Amino acid sequence: MKRFTWFNATSLTIGFAFLYLPMIVLVVYSFNASKLVTVWAGFSTQWYVQLFTNSDFAQSALVTLKVGLASASIATILGTMAAYVMIRGGRFFGRTLFSGMIYAPLVMPEVITGLSLLLLFIAIGLNRDAFTIILAHTTFGMCYVSVVVSARLSTFDRSLEEAALDLGCSPLAAFRLVTLPIIAPAVVSGWLLAFTLSLDDLVIASFVSGPGATTLPIQIFSAVRLGVNPEINALSTLMIAIVTIGVVTASLITKYTARRPMDA
Amino acid sequence: MIQTELASWDDPETRPLIEFVNVTKRFGDFTAIDNQSLKIYKGEFFALLGPSGCGKTTMMRMLAGFEMPTEGTIRIDGLDVSTVPPNKRAVNMMFQSYALFPHLSVWDNIAFGLRREGKSGQALTARVEEMLRLTRMEKFARRKPHQISGGQRQRVALARSLAKAPKLLLLDEPLGALDKKLRQETQFELMDIQESTGTTFVIVTHDQEEAMTVASRVAVMDEGKLVQVATPDVIYEAPNSIYVADFIGDVSLISGVAKSRVPSDVAPQDSAGGQPSAQQQDTPRQPQPNAFGAWLHDTVFEPVLGARSKSDEQAVEPAQQEDTVTDTVRELPAGGIAIHWADGQDPIIATNADPCLDGKTVNFSIRPEKIGISKARPDALNAFQGKVIDIAYLGHVSTYHVVLTNGLKIMAQVSNTRRISRRSITWEDDVWISFSSTAGVALEH
């Protein structure tokens, strides 16, 4: 451990201030009694109450949740399958290309992903609603899941699966009884990551959503264009809380499993 | 080795449990197993021994069903299993990494295979408890694999692989992760368990001591070929090639040209160097300084008077011999070959060698413990002069590295029955090494 120095303390403060000061301001003003966002007029939770009675927000929150759950689940299944094939499938033609291509959407600008999905949906004549958002979110969620799961699988002792086969398991039973329980933490944290990203997403969702399906980020974005009000602050505070819980849980699961000796 | 009954591998009537018939395994361009045939019998403790990459693990993985032979067939109990998947074979394997399931307790690990068999309730519990008792792991049944020591994991892995009572148990370097002391104990435990369960064990190891200790038969492998398949004593005493001789234990190799010894012509062809021969038995023994006299001369008088005469007329009194092989000249056996290994040196007499080697270049291979070392010329058939350049003290034995007059290095091992302070031979000493006419093996390749 480094000793305390004024230089360390200052840089730490400045760094974290950059990261978290805007959020702190937002959270503090969500409890403001005044309707003016820049004037502090005492503590109040009235905006939270108002938020829950606003049917527009409730409606879009429901859509967001539905999209998040569905896309994270599909992405987890597909991503795990992709990771399994990449790590366990042995050498097959184009394997390096494929594993590179799995990572590509992670660095692709969201605008391009969104636009290309939009063009695809129009081309195949798919009506844009919650379903298309689920498809779009599955697409990028899957990449994250496969990255997390393949990291776990690559340190997984192959002989565990062989031992299961040797003791009488069919390949499917070996996966279900041995591989899956061992990689489960990675799968769960992949799911949480995909879910969180789906809740956050504005750019892709605004490309592929239709009139009937507005997600919360879209709702907030359009509301802010008419002017910021404390209700938005309250909503944003709730979203920060949910995302924080998701990310912290995912990283705790990863950390806990990394500490456990898996080669035993 | 005295055998009252014919061992199963020597009895042509016995049906083998495992049969490799002309098996070849290739991985791409690489040939891991090159057209090999092998029979392993019921109840054997069979060791596949070789350096890494020799194909021993591939042999085992083909038995377990993780690899399919490219050519040839593998039969277990008479049935062709070449293409049977691992979960359909009455074969279990103990993995090198133990491969214990980290999310299951010791108890559930052992029960895993039994549950897949459909066993449950009383039968399951009874079998798991039995396995826990066999491996003395009862106290740890509820622990997870990461909560027990390496030696305990090894025993759980063994219990798990034995639980289904397989016809054949495969052990892949089972003791590799244990320290030496524990490994030796576990070797005897393995032998006991093998004997009490009657299961056929096939063990893969690169540790020749381990293979010699546990196995009833050993197959020495090199580059995808079985070089020699025999009992440990045959592998050690009568290796069939330089490779086997060199791989198992220490060995000194002396290359030379073989001449067959005609039984009537007991004297070696080249007796110019005063080789102890049949004629010599009538020669009266000459007085020879005793150990003190020799020491006195070597240390005090030598610089003044020159080297002490060690001519062969001065034969050694038997009482003065130390650690020499008692193959006296009188009992010189006939037959075998004489190996001419250096100009101006007596040939090595190997009466156990095949006279058909006549005229060929052979490598005479001899184990260090079969060579005696003494300061005075011993009364042995094969005795050569040299100088001690190195002594490796291992506690129970000492290995002397002796350079012969032509520069050849020979190892001689002596049991340290006395305390080291009383050791009479030390660095830079001129010594005689000697061995009997049946101590070594003449190898053609």
PDB file of N, CA, C and O in Angstrom, chain A residues 1-10 12-13:
ATOM      1  N   MET A   1       0.815  -1.210   0.000  1.00  0.00           N
ATOM      2  CA  MET A   1       0.000   0.000   0.000  1.00  0.00           C
ATOM      3  C   MET A   1       0.852   1.264   0.000  1.00  0.00           C
ATOM      4  O   MET A   1       1.796   1.386   0.772  1.00  0.00           O
ATOM      5  N   LYS A   2       0.466   2.199  -0.859  1.00  0.00           N
ATOM      6  CA  LYS A   2       1.181   3.483  -0.924  1.00  0.00           C
ATOM      7  C   LYS A   2       0.788   4.324   0.288  1.00  0.00           C
ATOM      8  O   LYS A   2      -0.324   4.259   0.788  1.00  0.00           O
ATOM      9  N   ARG A   3       1.742   5.155   0.730  1.00  0.00           N
ATOM     10  CA  ARG A   3       1.444   6.060   1.813  1.00  0.00           C
ATOM     11  C   ARG A   3       0.524   7.177   1.317  1.00  0.00           C
ATOM     12  O   ARG A   3       0.429   7.443   0.128  1.00  0.00           O
ATOM     13  N   PHE A   4      -0.153   7.801   2.243  1.00  0.00           N
ATOM     14  CA  PHE A   4      -1.008   8.933   1.892  1.00  0.00           C
ATOM     15  C   PHE A   4      -0.146  10.119   1.502  1.00  0.00           C
ATOM     16  O   PHE A   4       0.774  10.499   2.210  1.00  0.00           O
ATOM     17  N   THR A   5      -0.399  10.701   0.342  1.00  0.00           N
ATOM     18  CA  THR A   5       0.271  11.957  -0.029  1.00  0.00           C
ATOM     19  C   THR A   5      -0.802  12.900  -0.553  1.00  0.00           C
ATOM     20  O   THR A   5      -1.854  12.461  -1.017  1.00  0.00           O
ATOM     21  N   TRP A   6      -0.492  14.175  -0.484  1.00  0.00           N
ATOM     22  CA  TRP A   6      -1.473  15.157  -0.966  1.00  0.00           C
ATOM     23  C   TRP A   6      -1.708  15.003  -2.462  1.00  0.00           C
ATOM     24  O   TRP A   6      -2.823  15.196  -2.945  1.00  0.00           O
ATOM     25  N   PHE A   7      -0.643  14.601  -3.171  1.00  0.00           N
ATOM     26  CA  PHE A   7      -0.803  14.429  -4.612  1.00  0.00           C
ATOM     27  C   PHE A   7      -1.805  13.315  -4.921  1.00  0.00           C
ATOM     28  O   PHE A   7      -2.733  13.487  -5.702  1.00  0.00           O
ATOM     29  N   ASN A   8      -1.640  12.194  -4.247  1.00  0.00           N
ATOM     30  CA  ASN A   8      -2.561  11.065  -4.469  1.00  0.00           C
ATOM     31  C   ASN A   8      -3.994  11.447  -4.140  1.00  0.00           C
ATOM     32  O   ASN A   8      -4.922  11.153  -4.885  1.00  0.00           O
ATOM     33  N   ALA A   9      -4.154  12.118  -2.997  1.00  0.00           N
ATOM     34  CA  ALA A   9      -5.497  12.474  -2.550  1.00  0.00           C
ATOM     35  C   ALA A   9      -6.166  13.410  -3.547  1.00  0.00           C
ATOM     36  O   ALA A   9      -7.337  13.239  -3.896  1.00  0.00           O
ATOM     37  N   THR A  10      -5.382  14.375  -4.035  1.00  0.00           N
ATOM     38  CA  THR A  10      -5.957  15.357  -4.960  1.00  0.00           C
ATOM     39  C   THR A  10      -6.369  14.693  -6.269  1.00  0.00           C
ATOM     40  O   THR A  10      -7.482  14.897  -6.770  1.00  0.00           O
ATOM     41  N   LEU A  12      -7.074  11.661  -6.863  1.00  0.00           N
ATOM     42  CA  LEU A  12      -8.209  10.767  -6.639  1.00  0.00           C
ATOM     43  C   LEU A  12      -9.512  11.568  -6.588  1.00  0.00           C
ATOM     44  O   LEU A  12     -10.509  11.212  -7.214  1.00  0.00           O
ATOM     45  N   THR A  13      -9.472  12.680  -5.840  1.00  0.00           N
ATOM     46  CA  THR A  13     -10.666  13.512  -5.701  1.00  0.00           C
ATOM     47  C   THR A  13     -11.114  14.067  -7.048  1.00  0.00           C
ATOM     48  O   THR A  13     -12.292  13.963  -7.418  1.00  0.00           O
TER      49      THR A  13
END
